[in-house]
Amino acid sequence: MSHFYLNDPALESIGEKVLAGERLSREDGIALYKSRDLVGVGQLADFVRRQQNGDRVHFMVNRHINPTNVCRNRCKFCAFARSEGEEGAYAMTLDAIVEAAIEGANDGAYEVHIVSGLHPEWSYEFYVDMVRRVRNAIPKHVIVQAFTAVEIEHMAIIADKSTLEVLRDLQEAGLDALPGGGAEIFSDRTRAAAWDKKTTSDVWLRIHGEAHSLGIKTNCTMLYGHIETVEERVDHLITLREQQDKSGGFLAFIPLAFHPANTELEDLPGTTGFDDLKTLAVARLMLDNIPHIKAFWIMIGLKMAQLSTAFGVDDIDGTVVEEKITHMAGATTPEALSKDDLVNMIRETGHTPVERDTLYDYVKVYDADVGE
Ligand code: V47
């Protein structure tokens, strides 16, 4: 094949499908994952990326807020969660959460990203108030992206409401979008072994489908590099692709690289650079109906995030400012980056940096002749 330089014969027929714009099968996904021809897989992913996003690489100015680490689900992969009263447990007040959101908006954020543990003492009204107060305290253009499907299910249980009603209440209070966390790996085997109390796959998918039906856009994720198999990863991607065919509201897919330190799985080695790039590239190729593939630099590191823009990635997330979930599990990346850092990182790769908001509306395109 003249278009791609492939060293692995197993990639030839996949390359033909990619050129023809054909959907890849489960077997193709497994072959991509098992191939050692990372550069070959990357070329295929880059081809698809260019068709969907041209030479643009997106980033955003955002502010993460993790209001509490007190959580009734103690998942084995999580170093962030604490029980009430345990050393290191914390819970922010509504005032402190609102203050952090205002600070983010004042620093130029276009998104406030709120994710927490499941605090057994927090009431339903507290969550709805949180959204209402944050929404009212910051300008309209700053998007409130809050609560994983796991938190939405928790709110439905404590309020004795359906998850659809919860989403309606939160939307009415000012929720714009849902982040993609809590999906982990859609496999009963891994769930039973490492996160048995957490939201099941069916419920996670149903909640995202419900959000999409209300016009609430969402992201989706996959926690990889722990006890899952390659086949389970590919099945996870195909399940997300099927959900997107049905409900269409996923904006971005973000693979989350498992960090083992201070978790019950800390004997595991964590991911490698090869696996991080391969996972992003395979995701770009398998998820033909999800517009954006995001490399979360907090988890894979700045250098790997920059390289990933040649392997199918069109988004490197944002300035973040404060991140606890990965740092408590041993991440050595900084907690924050400046806008200039992100622009320069992207520029060096030859792509056009585009500052965006959560919904991928453009804030600023950094063409070659536009200064920072
Ligand atoms: O749900 C927990 C994961 C998620 C660990 O939607 C871990 O734009 C690695 O979902 N090692 C929260 N991962 C983060 C998240 C996210 C991040 C960035 C952007 C977006 C988005 C979403 O982090 C959790 C869980 O899946 N996680 N522990 C760990 N030890």
Short mmCIF file of C-alpha atoms and ligand atoms in Angstrom, two decimals:
data_model
loop_
_atom_site.label_atom_id
_atom_site.label_comp_id
_atom_site.label_asym_id
_atom_site.label_seq_id
_atom_site.Cartn_x
_atom_site.Cartn_y
_atom_site.Cartn_z
CA MET A 1 0.00 0.00 0.00
CA SER A 2 1.56 3.28 -1.05
CA HIS A 3 -0.28 5.51 1.41
CA PHE A 4 1.12 4.07 4.64
CA TYR A 5 4.50 2.52 5.46
CA LEU A 6 3.44 -0.53 7.42
CA ASN A 7 5.90 -3.03 8.85
CA ASP A 8 3.25 -5.40 10.17
CA PRO A 9 1.37 -7.37 7.47
CA ALA A 10 -1.60 -7.66 9.89
CA LEU A 11 -2.16 -3.91 9.45
CA GLU A 12 -2.46 -4.02 5.62
CA SER A 13 -6.16 -4.91 5.42
CA ILE A 14 -6.95 -2.47 8.26
CA GLY A 15 -5.12 0.26 6.32
CA GLU A 16 -7.33 -0.44 3.30
CA LYS A 17 -10.45 -0.12 5.45
CA VAL A 18 -9.15 3.14 6.95
CA LEU A 19 -8.55 4.58 3.46
CA ALA A 20 -12.05 3.51 2.41
CA GLY A 21 -13.60 5.02 5.56
CA GLU A 22 -14.97 1.64 6.65
CA ARG A 23 -15.82 0.85 10.28
CA LEU A 24 -13.24 -1.38 12.00
CA SER A 25 -14.27 -4.66 13.62
CA ARG A 26 -13.49 -6.17 17.02
CA GLU A 27 -10.84 -8.34 15.33
CA ASP A 28 -9.29 -5.24 13.75
CA GLY A 29 -9.16 -3.54 17.16
CA ILE A 30 -7.42 -6.54 18.71
CA ALA A 31 -4.95 -6.77 15.79
CA LEU A 32 -4.14 -3.06 16.15
CA TYR A 33 -3.57 -3.47 19.87
CA LYS A 34 -1.41 -6.59 19.44
CA SER A 35 0.71 -5.06 16.67
CA ARG A 36 4.25 -3.96 17.57
CA ASP A 37 4.24 -1.56 14.60
CA LEU A 38 3.39 1.49 16.68
CA VAL A 39 4.42 3.89 13.94
CA GLY A 40 2.18 2.00 11.49
CA VAL A 41 -0.81 2.18 13.87
CA GLY A 42 0.00 5.85 14.46
CA GLN A 43 -0.01 6.63 10.73
CA LEU A 44 -3.48 5.13 10.37
CA ALA A 45 -4.73 7.09 13.38
CA ASP A 46 -3.12 10.30 12.11
CA PHE A 47 -4.87 9.85 8.76
CA VAL A 48 -8.28 9.62 10.49
CA ARG A 49 -7.44 12.49 12.82
CA ARG A 50 -6.60 14.74 9.86
CA GLN A 51 -9.86 13.87 8.13
CA GLN A 52 -11.82 14.83 11.24
CA ASN A 53 -9.83 17.70 12.70
CA GLY A 54 -7.44 18.90 9.99
CA ASP A 55 -4.20 20.16 11.50
CA ARG A 56 -5.93 21.57 14.59
CA VAL A 57 -5.03 20.50 18.12
CA HIS A 58 -7.38 21.75 20.80
CA PHE A 59 -6.78 22.83 24.38
CA MET A 60 -8.70 24.82 26.94
CA VAL A 61 -8.31 27.02 29.96
CA ASN A 62 -10.15 25.11 32.65
CA ARG A 63 -10.33 24.71 36.39
CA HIS A 64 -10.73 21.31 38.07
CA ILE A 65 -12.43 21.25 41.47
CA ASN A 66 -12.63 18.03 43.54
CA PRO A 67 -14.96 19.12 46.39
CA THR A 68 -14.50 16.02 48.57
CA ASN A 69 -12.52 12.80 48.66
CA VAL A 70 -14.90 11.19 51.16
CA CYS A 71 -16.43 8.28 49.27
CA ARG A 72 -18.63 5.34 50.11
CA ASN A 73 -17.31 3.31 47.12
CA ARG A 74 -13.76 2.29 47.94
CA CYS A 75 -12.56 1.16 44.49
CA LYS A 76 -9.26 -0.72 44.52
CA PHE A 77 -7.69 1.47 41.81
CA CYS A 78 -8.38 4.73 43.64
CA ALA A 79 -5.87 6.51 45.89
CA PHE A 80 -8.04 9.60 46.24
CA ALA A 81 -10.95 8.25 48.32
CA ARG A 82 -11.08 8.35 52.12
CA SER A 83 -13.70 7.31 54.65
CA GLU A 84 -15.25 9.97 56.84
CA GLY A 85 -12.92 10.90 59.71
CA GLU A 86 -9.95 9.10 58.15
CA GLU A 87 -6.66 10.97 57.99
CA GLY A 88 -6.50 13.04 54.82
CA ALA A 89 -10.29 13.16 54.35
CA TYR A 90 -11.57 16.59 53.31
CA ALA A 91 -14.83 18.20 52.25
CA MET A 92 -15.10 21.74 50.86
CA THR A 93 -17.94 24.01 51.86
CA LEU A 94 -20.26 25.41 49.19
CA ASP A 95 -18.63 28.81 49.72
CA ALA A 96 -15.18 27.35 49.06
CA ILE A 97 -16.38 25.54 45.92
CA VAL A 98 -17.97 28.72 44.58
CA GLU A 99 -14.83 30.69 45.41
CA ALA A 100 -12.66 28.20 43.45
CA ALA A 101 -15.02 28.49 40.48
CA ILE A 102 -14.88 32.31 40.59
CA GLU A 103 -11.09 32.16 40.80
CA GLY A 104 -11.07 29.89 37.73
CA ALA A 105 -13.34 32.24 35.79
CA ASN A 106 -11.18 35.23 36.78
CA ASP A 107 -8.14 33.34 35.48
CA GLY A 108 -9.81 33.02 32.06
CA ALA A 109 -11.30 29.52 32.38
CA TYR A 110 -14.04 28.53 29.96
CA GLU A 111 -14.86 25.41 31.98
CA VAL A 112 -15.29 24.53 35.62
CA HIS A 113 -14.86 20.75 35.97
CA ILE A 114 -16.30 19.37 39.23
CA VAL A 115 -15.83 15.72 40.29
CA SER A 116 -16.04 14.29 43.83
CA GLY A 117 -16.29 11.21 45.97
CA LEU A 118 -19.72 10.01 47.13
CA HIS A 119 -19.95 11.78 50.49
CA PRO A 120 -22.43 9.89 52.71
CA GLU A 121 -23.49 13.11 54.52
CA TRP A 122 -24.13 15.32 51.49
CA SER A 123 -27.78 15.80 50.64
CA TYR A 124 -29.37 15.99 47.23
CA GLU A 125 -30.11 19.68 47.83
CA PHE A 126 -26.40 20.28 48.48
CA TYR A 127 -25.51 19.00 44.99
CA VAL A 128 -28.24 21.00 43.26
CA ASP A 129 -27.28 24.11 45.25
CA MET A 130 -23.65 23.58 44.29
CA VAL A 131 -24.52 23.78 40.61
CA ARG A 132 -26.93 26.70 41.05
CA ARG A 133 -24.50 28.74 43.13
CA VAL A 134 -21.52 28.04 40.87
CA ARG A 135 -23.61 28.81 37.76
CA ASN A 136 -24.84 32.11 39.20
CA ALA A 137 -21.38 33.16 40.38
CA ILE A 138 -19.56 32.88 37.04
CA PRO A 139 -20.12 34.40 33.59
CA LYS A 140 -22.40 32.59 31.14
CA HIS A 141 -19.59 31.62 28.78
CA VAL A 142 -17.93 29.50 31.48
CA ILE A 143 -19.33 26.00 31.17
CA VAL A 144 -20.23 23.97 34.24
CA GLN A 145 -19.10 20.40 33.56
CA ALA A 146 -19.92 18.50 36.70
CA PHE A 147 -20.46 15.02 38.18
CA THR A 148 -19.66 11.66 36.68
CA ALA A 149 -22.45 9.17 36.01
CA VAL A 150 -21.42 7.55 39.31
CA GLU A 151 -22.35 10.72 41.20
CA ILE A 152 -25.58 11.08 39.22
CA GLU A 153 -26.60 7.54 40.23
CA HIS A 154 -25.67 8.30 43.86
CA MET A 155 -27.87 11.44 43.83
CA ALA A 156 -30.79 9.45 42.38
CA ILE A 157 -30.45 6.92 45.22
CA ILE A 158 -30.30 9.51 48.02
CA ALA A 159 -33.15 11.60 46.54
CA ASP A 160 -35.26 8.57 45.60
CA LYS A 161 -35.60 9.95 42.08
CA SER A 162 -34.83 8.55 38.65
CA THR A 163 -31.48 9.47 37.11
CA LEU A 164 -33.38 11.30 34.36
CA GLU A 165 -35.12 13.47 36.98
CA VAL A 166 -31.78 14.19 38.64
CA LEU A 167 -30.28 15.26 35.32
CA ARG A 168 -33.31 17.51 34.67
CA ASP A 169 -32.98 19.14 38.11
CA LEU A 170 -29.25 19.71 37.60
CA GLN A 171 -29.79 21.07 34.11
CA GLU A 172 -32.40 23.45 35.45
CA ALA A 173 -29.88 24.57 38.12
CA GLY A 174 -27.29 25.29 35.42
CA LEU A 175 -25.41 22.09 34.58
CA ASP A 176 -24.10 22.22 31.01
CA ALA A 177 -22.11 19.02 30.51
CA LEU A 178 -21.00 15.81 32.21
CA PRO A 179 -17.38 14.66 32.42
CA GLY A 180 -16.52 11.15 31.28
CA GLY A 181 -15.21 9.52 34.46
CA GLY A 182 -16.42 6.41 36.21
CA ALA A 183 -16.70 4.19 33.12
CA GLU A 184 -13.50 2.27 34.02
CA ILE A 185 -13.75 -0.94 31.90
CA PHE A 186 -17.18 -2.25 30.91
CA SER A 187 -16.54 -5.82 32.05
CA ASP A 188 -18.30 -7.71 34.84
CA ARG A 189 -15.05 -9.56 35.54
CA THR A 190 -12.96 -6.45 36.24
CA ARG A 191 -15.81 -4.76 38.08
CA ALA A 192 -16.25 -7.71 40.46
CA ALA A 193 -12.49 -7.80 41.07
CA ALA A 194 -11.74 -4.13 41.62
CA TRP A 195 -14.79 -1.83 41.88
CA ASP A 196 -17.67 -4.03 42.97
CA LYS A 197 -19.71 -1.22 44.60
CA LYS A 198 -19.52 1.12 41.64
CA THR A 199 -22.11 1.92 38.96
CA THR A 200 -22.60 -0.95 36.51
CA SER A 201 -21.85 -0.52 32.81
CA ASP A 202 -25.54 -0.56 31.88
CA VAL A 203 -26.33 2.25 34.32
CA TRP A 204 -23.29 4.34 33.26
CA LEU A 205 -24.36 4.04 29.61
CA ARG A 206 -28.03 4.72 30.40
CA ILE A 207 -27.17 7.92 32.29
CA HIS A 208 -25.05 9.23 29.41
CA GLY A 209 -27.85 8.33 26.97
CA GLU A 210 -30.34 10.22 29.18
CA ALA A 211 -28.03 13.23 29.36
CA HIS A 212 -27.73 13.23 25.56
CA SER A 213 -31.53 13.08 25.24
CA LEU A 214 -31.73 16.30 27.31
CA GLY A 215 -29.09 18.01 25.16
CA ILE A 216 -26.40 17.65 27.84
CA LYS A 217 -23.14 16.78 26.07
CA THR A 218 -20.78 14.36 27.79
CA ASN A 219 -17.32 12.84 27.54
CA CYS A 220 -16.34 9.22 27.90
CA THR A 221 -13.29 7.48 29.34
CA MET A 222 -11.55 4.13 29.78
CA LEU A 223 -9.29 3.34 32.74
CA TYR A 224 -6.54 1.16 31.28
CA GLY A 225 -3.32 -0.48 32.41
CA HIS A 226 -4.54 -2.46 35.45
CA ILE A 227 -6.17 -5.92 35.41
CA GLU A 228 -8.02 -5.67 32.10
CA THR A 229 -7.20 -7.62 28.91
CA VAL A 230 -6.72 -6.20 25.42
CA GLU A 231 -10.00 -7.86 24.40
CA GLU A 232 -11.82 -6.10 27.27
CA ARG A 233 -10.38 -2.75 26.15
CA VAL A 234 -11.57 -3.29 22.59
CA ASP A 235 -15.02 -4.39 23.81
CA HIS A 236 -15.15 -1.21 25.93
CA LEU A 237 -14.42 0.95 22.87
CA ILE A 238 -17.05 -0.87 20.81
CA THR A 239 -19.64 -0.43 23.59
CA LEU A 240 -18.98 3.33 23.60
CA ARG A 241 -19.22 3.39 19.79
CA GLU A 242 -22.61 1.63 19.96
CA GLN A 243 -23.87 4.08 22.60
CA GLN A 244 -22.75 6.99 20.42
CA ASP A 245 -24.63 5.48 17.45
CA LYS A 246 -27.75 5.53 19.64
CA SER A 247 -27.51 8.82 21.51
CA GLY A 248 -24.79 10.86 19.77
CA GLY A 249 -23.80 13.21 22.59
CA PHE A 250 -20.22 12.16 23.35
CA LEU A 251 -17.78 14.95 22.50
CA ALA A 252 -14.46 13.41 23.45
CA PHE A 253 -12.95 10.12 24.52
CA ILE A 254 -10.19 10.25 27.15
CA PRO A 255 -8.17 7.14 27.99
CA LEU A 256 -7.12 7.32 31.66
CA ALA A 257 -3.72 5.71 32.34
CA PHE A 258 -3.84 3.77 35.60
CA HIS A 259 -1.53 5.12 38.34
CA PRO A 260 -0.91 2.42 40.96
CA ALA A 261 0.78 4.27 43.88
CA ASN A 262 -1.16 4.28 47.18
CA THR A 263 -3.91 2.05 45.73
CA GLU A 264 -4.84 -1.55 46.54
CA LEU A 265 -3.38 -2.46 43.13
CA GLU A 266 -0.02 -0.87 43.81
CA ASP A 267 1.91 -4.03 42.93
CA LEU A 268 0.92 -3.46 39.28
CA PRO A 269 3.45 -1.61 37.14
CA GLY A 270 1.22 1.06 35.56
CA THR A 271 1.23 1.87 31.86
CA THR A 272 4.18 2.27 29.47
CA GLY A 273 4.70 5.01 26.89
CA PHE A 274 4.20 2.46 24.10
CA ASP A 275 0.85 1.43 25.57
CA ASP A 276 -0.26 5.05 26.14
CA LEU A 277 0.37 6.01 22.49
CA LYS A 278 -1.11 2.76 21.18
CA THR A 279 -4.26 3.19 23.26
CA LEU A 280 -4.82 6.73 21.97
CA ALA A 281 -4.22 5.65 18.36
CA VAL A 282 -6.47 2.57 18.60
CA ALA A 283 -9.19 4.75 20.16
CA ARG A 284 -9.00 7.21 17.24
CA LEU A 285 -9.36 4.31 14.80
CA MET A 286 -12.16 2.40 16.58
CA LEU A 287 -14.27 5.39 17.70
CA ASP A 288 -15.17 6.62 14.23
CA ASN A 289 -18.25 8.46 15.55
CA ILE A 290 -16.64 10.35 18.47
CA PRO A 291 -15.23 13.65 17.19
CA HIS A 292 -12.32 14.19 19.61
CA ILE A 293 -9.62 12.05 21.24
CA LYS A 294 -8.12 13.72 24.27
CA ALA A 295 -4.71 13.01 25.84
CA PHE A 296 -4.92 13.99 29.50
CA TRP A 297 -1.36 15.30 30.04
CA ILE A 298 -1.81 15.06 33.82
CA MET A 299 -1.87 11.27 33.45
CA ILE A 300 0.49 10.49 30.56
CA GLY A 301 2.93 13.37 31.02
CA LEU A 302 3.61 16.46 28.95
CA LYS A 303 6.09 14.86 26.58
CA MET A 304 3.85 11.90 25.80
CA ALA A 305 0.83 14.19 25.33
CA GLN A 306 2.80 16.25 22.83
CA LEU A 307 3.91 13.11 20.92
CA SER A 308 0.36 11.79 20.92
CA THR A 309 -0.67 14.56 18.49
CA ALA A 310 1.10 12.45 15.83
CA PHE A 311 -0.86 9.35 16.95
CA GLY A 312 -4.49 10.37 16.53
CA VAL A 313 -4.93 12.91 19.34
CA ASP A 314 -6.51 16.30 18.58
CA ASP A 315 -6.93 17.56 22.17
CA ILE A 316 -4.55 17.89 25.12
CA ASP A 317 -7.08 19.05 27.75
CA GLY A 318 -6.28 22.22 29.63
CA THR A 319 -4.60 24.27 32.28
CA VAL A 320 -6.37 22.23 35.04
CA VAL A 321 -4.82 24.20 38.00
CA GLU A 322 -5.51 21.69 40.76
CA GLU A 323 -5.71 17.92 40.36
CA LYS A 324 -5.91 15.42 43.16
CA ILE A 325 -7.16 12.06 41.81
CA THR A 326 -4.04 11.22 39.79
CA HIS A 327 -1.53 13.02 41.99
CA MET A 328 -2.61 11.06 45.06
CA ALA A 329 -1.93 7.93 42.95
CA GLY A 330 1.64 8.97 42.23
CA ALA A 331 1.49 11.27 39.19
CA THR A 332 4.66 13.34 38.88
CA THR A 333 3.28 15.83 36.37
CA PRO A 334 2.65 19.43 37.46
CA GLU A 335 -0.91 20.25 38.58
CA ALA A 336 -1.17 23.26 36.30
CA LEU A 337 0.08 24.57 32.99
CA SER A 338 -0.17 28.05 31.54
CA LYS A 339 -1.95 28.82 28.30
CA ASP A 340 1.42 29.70 26.75
CA ASP A 341 2.84 26.29 27.75
CA LEU A 342 -0.02 24.56 25.94
CA VAL A 343 0.17 26.78 22.85
CA ASN A 344 3.94 26.29 22.58
CA MET A 345 3.66 22.54 23.08
CA ILE A 346 1.18 22.28 20.22
CA ARG A 347 2.97 24.76 17.95
CA GLU A 348 6.18 22.79 18.08
CA THR A 349 4.39 19.77 16.58
CA GLY A 350 3.41 21.79 13.50
CA HIS A 351 -0.30 21.71 14.36
CA THR A 352 -2.49 24.79 14.78
CA PRO A 353 -3.32 25.39 18.46
CA VAL A 354 -7.02 26.09 19.02
CA GLU A 355 -8.34 27.27 22.36
CA ARG A 356 -11.83 25.86 22.77
CA ASP A 357 -14.60 25.62 25.33
CA THR A 358 -16.13 22.36 26.59
CA LEU A 359 -18.49 22.15 23.62
CA TYR A 360 -15.59 22.66 21.16
CA ASP A 361 -16.73 26.13 20.24
CA TYR A 362 -13.59 28.07 19.36
CA VAL A 363 -12.27 30.75 21.70
CA LYS A 364 -9.14 31.50 19.67
CA VAL A 365 -7.25 29.98 16.74
CA TYR A 366 -3.50 30.53 17.05
CA ASP A 367 -2.59 30.82 13.37
CA ALA A 368 1.10 31.05 12.57
CA ASP A 369 0.99 34.86 12.49
CA VAL A 370 -1.04 35.32 15.70
CA GLY A 371 0.97 35.92 18.86
CA GLU A 372 -0.01 34.59 22.26
O1 V47 B 1 -13.48 8.31 37.28
C1 V47 B 1 -9.27 7.07 39.55
C2 V47 B 1 -9.98 7.69 37.20
C3 V47 B 1 -11.42 9.41 36.82
C4 V47 B 1 -7.21 6.55 39.20
O2 V47 B 1 -14.34 14.27 31.01
C5 V47 B 1 -7.75 7.00 38.00
O3 V47 B 1 -12.99 15.81 30.29
C6 V47 B 1 -5.75 6.67 36.94
O4 V47 B 1 -12.75 11.19 34.58
N1 V47 B 1 -5.17 6.18 38.06
C7 V47 B 1 -11.62 10.90 37.06
N2 V47 B 1 -7.04 7.06 36.88
C8 V47 B 1 -10.95 11.75 35.98
C9 V47 B 1 -11.79 11.89 34.76
C10 V47 B 1 -11.46 12.93 33.75
C11 V47 B 1 -10.20 13.48 33.71
C12 V47 B 1 -9.94 14.47 32.75
C13 V47 B 1 -10.92 14.91 31.90
C14 V47 B 1 -12.18 14.34 31.95
C15 V47 B 1 -13.24 14.83 31.04
C16 V47 B 1 -12.45 13.33 32.88
O5 V47 B 1 -10.06 9.10 37.11
C17 V47 B 1 -12.17 8.45 37.65
C18 V47 B 1 -11.39 7.16 37.43
O6 V47 B 1 -11.80 6.55 36.25
N3 V47 B 1 -9.04 7.28 38.26
N4 V47 B 1 -8.15 6.60 40.15
C19 V47 B 1 -5.84 6.12 39.21
N5 V47 B 1 -5.28 5.62 40.31
#
